[in-house]
DNA sequence: CGTGTTGGTTACGTTGAATAACACTTATGA
DNA sequence: TCATAAGTGTTATTCAACGTAACCAACACG
């Protein structure tokens, strides 16, 4: 198995070149994941059978255990990939607008988040809707870590904006108690790097934005908003996002939204 | 537990008295569901084994098929129960405050929704987190219907408030396009009975409230907010709910919040 | 009482995850 | 060059769990 314990390419070190075998292995791992995804998409569930994956790949099922110890390990890999992919989609779209337009950035972030969920419903279900039977979410495992990274992409624009002094005063009531204490006296576990600290009230507003965005997208992804036509949902989403962006003190978008 | 399988007591008709056998059967059905729930709680997943349920009940697995055609049917029943239970919890708490205090009612509704999710995390996962693998969520089935009922409990206070003229102007930007047209020209599929129609802008705000509440509670239920201590989460939740209630034009709560 | 319905049993078939034992291929090193 | 080890695949097998079949006991009911 993984006989490369400490490949930890230290920052600055050259990325070790992969041997022929390592490349083949990586390719197979990728193919397995792709097969699992296509099965999931096909059946519209987050379930898959090892035997089906093998059949698609022209292999037999036991061979897959050379690459993943068990079903859960493959599932975990898929979840991590999904989070990373979502995070990347959000970051890409966000960076299409300059840093000095945090309002515009927020809008694109929200759009990307929603768009990804709609275009990849089964993968979204994989990370949003936990319970894959038998899959006991590894507490504090790699999936939690991946989720943190993805969500950090949402948050970085707030830190960015605060750093540039582009945030107005949020319309939130500042909670002078626990929240202030928490925000003021901590090592922020969500920070990506060395961003500026946020005022407590902005922190409140940021979490609120995240939760609202996530809530709308979740409801929509599970079909709980199917009773309204798509154009109504679209308009409602835009209005909601604009509203929470305002509340959080984000300036109005400079860039026209596509 | 609402164990009234198909007794459809039409309004006015006499509630048919259950025979001895029917009562015994209903009791067994209830016991099966309880056993399934306790297994789910024990393992922290939405999964369960028929054989384990049977063992708990001192029966053999095949006997369960006398009560549920298959695993999916039991799962569906559990989901419907969970929605109904959540809806009831929300309604109960809401009605502890008089109708002329919609601000207070909203607060209690939010509190009840969150409280239920925290006290019944596995059942919440069952209805929030997609269909269990192999479980093909019956489109437009009983679960969808149950979800509608539960969510309607959240919404009724808005209709109630509007009927009494207790709603201020929301701070939302009114979308003059699709949303207005949709709200103005429809038979509202979400109404419980003969509530007043909502202004389009209030409708927008209402969905926003729902989504925000749901988003916060979802994130929390899946542990995505575990990085902040509980008192911070509490304060943040209160502040968020107050904020969206304000945005929606709900008056400040008259009743002191417990 | 027979008789049908209901609720239970044991025995069985099937599927699919996971392991074991074995075979072929490829890299590597004396 | 060839022997050996690592890596990747196979077939055969075990095991767990869903679901079905066939049979049996109890009970309601004419």
Tab-separated table of C-alpha atoms in Angstrom, chain B:
chain	number	residue	atom	x	y	z
B	1	UNK	CA	-46.855	8.872	17.573
B	2	UNK	CA	-49.576	9.337	15.051
B	3	UNK	CA	-50.452	5.707	14.527
B	4	UNK	CA	-53.543	6.210	12.431
B	5	UNK	CA	-52.583	4.312	9.294
B	6	UNK	CA	-55.437	4.912	6.937
B	7	UNK	CA	-58.287	5.689	9.262
B	8	UNK	CA	-58.914	8.942	7.398
B	9	UNK	CA	-61.432	10.207	9.883
B	10	UNK	CA	-63.368	12.402	7.546
B	11	UNK	CA	-64.643	15.460	9.371
B	12	UNK	CA	-67.868	14.501	11.062
B	13	UNK	CA	-67.564	10.795	10.526
B	14	UNK	CA	-67.316	8.664	13.607
B	15	UNK	CA	-63.801	7.581	14.532
B	16	UNK	CA	-63.968	3.848	13.913
B	17	UNK	CA	-63.153	1.922	17.015
B	18	UNK	CA	-60.171	-0.307	16.635
B	19	UNK	CA	-60.544	-3.976	17.176
B	20	UNK	CA	-58.293	-5.810	19.554
B	21	UNK	CA	-56.128	-6.992	16.691
B	22	UNK	CA	-55.866	-3.592	15.109
B	23	UNK	CA	-54.700	-2.144	18.375
B	24	UNK	CA	-52.122	-4.855	18.810
B	25	UNK	CA	-50.908	-4.276	15.290
B	26	UNK	CA	-50.643	-0.544	15.771
B	27	UNK	CA	-48.692	-1.106	18.959
B	28	UNK	CA	-46.269	-3.403	17.176
B	29	UNK	CA	-45.804	-0.942	14.351
B	30	UNK	CA	-45.010	1.707	16.925
B	31	UNK	CA	-42.594	-0.558	18.699
B	32	UNK	CA	-40.775	-1.300	15.454
B	33	UNK	CA	-40.362	2.383	14.754
B	34	UNK	CA	-39.147	3.033	18.260
B	35	UNK	CA	-36.632	0.230	17.968
B	36	UNK	CA	-35.379	1.596	14.662
B	37	UNK	CA	-35.016	5.043	16.173
B	38	UNK	CA	-33.150	3.804	19.194
B	39	UNK	CA	-30.761	1.925	16.945
B	40	UNK	CA	-30.208	5.022	14.863
B	41	UNK	CA	-29.580	7.094	17.950
B	42	UNK	CA	-27.234	4.485	19.312
B	43	UNK	CA	-25.093	4.315	16.191
B	44	UNK	CA	-25.430	7.921	15.231
B	45	UNK	CA	-26.392	7.052	11.680
B	46	UNK	CA	-29.635	6.949	9.742
B	47	UNK	CA	-29.011	3.318	9.080
B	48	UNK	CA	-30.401	0.260	10.807
B	49	UNK	CA	-30.630	-3.455	10.328
B	50	UNK	CA	-33.881	-5.334	10.276
B	51	UNK	CA	-32.251	-8.136	12.173
B	52	UNK	CA	-31.222	-5.781	14.983
B	53	UNK	CA	-34.698	-4.366	15.270
B	54	UNK	CA	-36.077	-7.862	15.501
B	55	UNK	CA	-33.523	-8.839	18.114
B	56	UNK	CA	-34.431	-5.856	20.277
B	57	UNK	CA	-38.070	-6.825	20.040
B	58	UNK	CA	-37.434	-10.470	20.754
B	59	UNK	CA	-38.578	-11.499	17.297
B	60	UNK	CA	-36.989	-12.795	14.145
B	61	UNK	CA	-36.284	-10.540	11.201
B	62	UNK	CA	-38.765	-11.925	8.681
B	63	UNK	CA	-41.623	-11.177	11.042
B	64	UNK	CA	-41.113	-7.476	10.426
B	65	UNK	CA	-42.182	-7.914	6.838
B	66	UNK	CA	-45.702	-8.469	8.123
B	67	UNK	CA	-45.673	-4.775	9.055
B	68	UNK	CA	-43.486	-3.124	6.463
B	69	UNK	CA	-43.083	-4.344	2.937
B	70	UNK	CA	-39.395	-3.491	2.918
B	71	UNK	CA	-36.735	-1.291	4.416
B	72	UNK	CA	-37.791	1.702	2.366
B	73	UNK	CA	-41.321	1.584	3.657
B	74	UNK	CA	-40.151	1.718	7.243
B	75	UNK	CA	-37.770	4.504	6.359
B	76	UNK	CA	-40.551	6.464	4.735
B	77	UNK	CA	-42.712	6.056	7.823
B	78	UNK	CA	-39.888	7.299	10.023
B	79	UNK	CA	-39.358	10.305	7.794
B	80	UNK	CA	-43.031	11.201	7.804
B	81	UNK	CA	-43.149	10.832	11.583
B	82	UNK	CA	-40.094	13.019	11.955
B	83	UNK	CA	-41.617	15.788	9.859
B	84	UNK	CA	-44.863	15.571	11.753
B	85	UNK	CA	-43.064	15.614	15.061
B	86	UNK	CA	-40.977	18.607	14.093
B	87	UNK	CA	-44.058	20.414	12.858
B	88	UNK	CA	-45.868	19.666	16.080
B	89	UNK	CA	-42.959	20.836	18.209
B	90	UNK	CA	-42.862	24.090	16.290
B	91	UNK	CA	-46.588	24.606	16.475
B	92	UNK	CA	-46.734	23.863	20.190
B	93	UNK	CA	-44.036	26.282	21.090
B	94	UNK	CA	-45.401	28.937	18.758
B	95	UNK	CA	-48.815	28.796	20.335
B	96	UNK	CA	-47.436	29.562	23.754
B	97	UNK	CA	-47.486	33.187	22.711
B	98	UNK	CA	-50.634	35.057	21.710
B	99	UNK	CA	-51.446	35.616	18.078
B	100	UNK	CA	-51.016	39.350	18.375
B	101	UNK	CA	-47.303	38.983	19.052
B	102	UNK	CA	-45.904	37.601	15.794
B	103	UNK	CA	-42.421	38.764	16.674
B	104	UNK	CA	-42.484	36.648	19.792
B	105	UNK	CA	-43.976	33.768	17.866
B	106	UNK	CA	-41.258	33.862	15.271
B	107	UNK	CA	-38.660	33.706	17.939
B	108	UNK	CA	-40.222	30.692	19.542
B	109	UNK	CA	-40.656	28.983	16.206
B	110	UNK	CA	-36.987	29.443	15.432
B	111	UNK	CA	-36.049	28.256	18.877
B	112	UNK	CA	-38.245	25.194	18.568
B	113	UNK	CA	-36.873	24.321	15.144
B	114	UNK	CA	-33.318	24.557	16.393
B	115	UNK	CA	-34.083	22.843	19.654
B	116	UNK	CA	-35.711	19.915	17.920
B	117	UNK	CA	-32.747	19.495	15.603
B	118	UNK	CA	-30.355	19.516	18.537
B	119	UNK	CA	-32.330	17.120	20.649
B	120	UNK	CA	-33.038	14.722	17.785
B	121	UNK	CA	-29.980	14.966	15.584
B	122	UNK	CA	-30.402	11.626	13.893
B	123	UNK	CA	-34.038	12.230	13.058
B	124	UNK	CA	-33.124	15.664	11.783
B	125	UNK	CA	-30.464	14.087	9.603
B	126	UNK	CA	-33.133	11.751	8.350
B	127	UNK	CA	-35.249	14.551	6.945
B	128	UNK	CA	-32.567	17.070	6.192
B	129	UNK	CA	-29.967	14.756	4.760
B	130	UNK	CA	-31.047	13.151	1.583
B	131	UNK	CA	-32.451	9.757	0.920
B	132	UNK	CA	-30.547	6.881	2.291
B	133	UNK	CA	-28.757	4.906	-0.425
B	134	UNK	CA	-31.067	2.709	-2.246
B	135	UNK	CA	-33.890	4.789	-0.890
B	136	UNK	CA	-35.432	6.506	-3.870
B	137	UNK	CA	-37.241	9.442	-2.376
B	138	UNK	CA	-40.721	8.981	-3.755
B	139	UNK	CA	-41.247	12.119	-5.771
B	140	UNK	CA	-44.453	13.789	-4.751
B	141	UNK	CA	-44.934	11.043	-2.208
B	142	UNK	CA	-45.954	11.082	1.416
B	143	UNK	CA	-42.600	12.469	2.522
B	144	UNK	CA	-42.936	15.508	0.292
B	145	UNK	CA	-46.390	16.010	1.677
B	146	UNK	CA	-45.207	15.728	5.263
B	147	UNK	CA	-42.412	18.190	4.585
B	148	UNK	CA	-44.915	20.659	3.209
B	149	UNK	CA	-47.048	20.352	6.320
B	150	UNK	CA	-44.106	20.887	8.641
B	151	UNK	CA	-42.857	23.913	6.779
B	152	UNK	CA	-46.346	25.348	6.697
B	153	UNK	CA	-46.145	25.564	10.469
B	154	UNK	CA	-43.263	27.940	10.086
B	155	UNK	CA	-45.165	30.063	7.673
B	156	UNK	CA	-48.521	30.321	9.275
B	157	UNK	CA	-47.385	33.014	11.635
B	158	UNK	CA	-46.661	35.277	8.708
B	159	UNK	CA	-50.117	34.789	7.273
B	160	UNK	CA	-51.494	35.294	10.737
B	161	UNK	CA	-49.594	38.500	11.244
B	162	UNK	CA	-50.530	39.810	7.828
B	163	UNK	CA	-54.177	39.107	8.507
B	164	UNK	CA	-54.014	41.231	11.631
B	165	UNK	CA	-52.132	44.019	9.915
B	166	UNK	CA	-49.195	43.563	12.257
B	167	UNK	CA	-46.511	43.474	9.612
B	168	UNK	CA	-44.349	46.491	8.962
B	169	UNK	CA	-42.780	47.100	5.622
B	170	UNK	CA	-39.908	44.671	5.111
B	171	UNK	CA	-36.513	46.203	4.441
B	172	UNK	CA	-36.183	43.959	1.431
B	173	UNK	CA	-35.965	45.366	-2.042
B	174	UNK	CA	-39.108	44.314	-3.770
B	175	UNK	CA	-38.443	42.361	-6.881
B	176	UNK	CA	-40.923	43.858	-9.280
B	177	UNK	CA	-40.532	41.062	-11.777
B	178	UNK	CA	-41.105	37.336	-11.468
B	179	UNK	CA	-41.722	37.305	-7.735
B	180	UNK	CA	-44.517	39.853	-7.795
B	181	UNK	CA	-46.204	38.163	-10.695
B	182	UNK	CA	-45.937	34.796	-9.025
B	183	UNK	CA	-47.255	35.952	-5.670
B	184	UNK	CA	-50.072	38.025	-7.077
B	185	UNK	CA	-51.451	35.543	-9.509
B	186	UNK	CA	-51.649	32.181	-7.888
B	187	UNK	CA	-53.479	29.815	-5.698
B	188	UNK	CA	-50.991	29.651	-2.878
B	189	UNK	CA	-49.997	26.013	-2.563
B	190	UNK	CA	-48.470	26.561	0.862
B	191	UNK	CA	-51.482	27.971	2.619
B	192	UNK	CA	-52.968	25.941	5.404
B	193	UNK	CA	-56.451	27.276	5.136
B	194	UNK	CA	-57.913	30.594	4.185
B	195	UNK	CA	-55.189	32.921	5.335
B	196	UNK	CA	-54.794	36.317	3.800
B	197	UNK	CA	-52.535	36.721	0.819
B	198	UNK	CA	-49.132	38.125	1.521
B	199	UNK	CA	-47.643	41.121	-0.233
B	200	UNK	CA	-44.932	39.990	-2.606
B	201	UNK	CA	-42.212	41.650	-0.621
B	202	UNK	CA	-43.319	39.929	2.554
B	203	UNK	CA	-43.367	36.651	0.698
B	204	UNK	CA	-39.781	37.230	-0.301
B	205	UNK	CA	-38.838	38.008	3.259
B	206	UNK	CA	-40.638	34.960	4.545
B	207	UNK	CA	-38.758	32.565	2.312
B	208	UNK	CA	-35.579	34.326	3.292
B	209	UNK	CA	-36.368	33.798	6.973
B	210	UNK	CA	-37.079	30.163	6.383
B	211	UNK	CA	-33.894	29.606	4.416
B	212	UNK	CA	-31.734	31.423	6.931
B	213	UNK	CA	-33.170	29.551	9.861
B	214	UNK	CA	-32.827	26.277	8.060
B	215	UNK	CA	-29.280	27.063	7.021
B	216	UNK	CA	-28.078	27.860	10.493
B	217	UNK	CA	-29.698	24.829	11.998
B	218	UNK	CA	-28.373	22.561	9.256
B	219	UNK	CA	-24.835	23.762	9.631
B	220	UNK	CA	-25.019	23.360	13.356
B	221	UNK	CA	-26.613	19.927	13.174
B	222	UNK	CA	-23.799	18.610	11.005
B	223	UNK	CA	-21.155	20.004	13.272
B	224	UNK	CA	-19.964	22.703	10.893
B	225	UNK	CA	-20.234	25.246	13.690
B	226	UNK	CA	-18.513	23.173	16.323
B	227	UNK	CA	-15.498	25.418	16.214
B	228	UNK	CA	-17.317	28.025	18.244
B	229	UNK	CA	-18.395	27.424	21.812
B	230	UNK	CA	-22.018	26.893	22.535
B	231	UNK	CA	-22.721	30.232	24.142
B	232	UNK	CA	-21.343	31.983	21.081
B	233	UNK	CA	-23.541	29.897	18.816
B	234	UNK	CA	-26.518	30.698	20.984
B	235	UNK	CA	-25.883	34.420	20.905
B	236	UNK	CA	-25.277	34.314	17.185
B	237	UNK	CA	-28.451	32.435	16.550
B	238	UNK	CA	-30.493	34.888	18.569
B	239	UNK	CA	-28.938	37.837	16.777
B	240	UNK	CA	-29.498	36.289	13.357
B	241	UNK	CA	-33.094	35.477	14.057
B	242	UNK	CA	-33.773	38.942	15.411
B	243	UNK	CA	-32.164	40.407	12.339
B	244	UNK	CA	-34.182	38.471	9.814
B	245	UNK	CA	-37.383	39.022	11.788
B	246	UNK	CA	-36.701	42.741	11.590
B	247	UNK	CA	-35.974	42.528	7.895
B	248	UNK	CA	-39.257	40.793	7.332
B	249	UNK	CA	-41.195	43.503	9.076
B	250	UNK	CA	-42.120	41.454	12.097
B	251	UNK	CA	-42.575	43.687	15.144
B	252	UNK	CA	-40.236	43.268	18.090
B	253	UNK	CA	-41.314	40.506	20.457
B	254	UNK	CA	-43.655	41.643	23.199
B	255	UNK	CA	-43.132	38.572	25.279
B	256	UNK	CA	-39.859	38.057	27.022
B	257	UNK	CA	-38.006	35.178	25.506
B	258	UNK	CA	-37.242	32.343	27.835
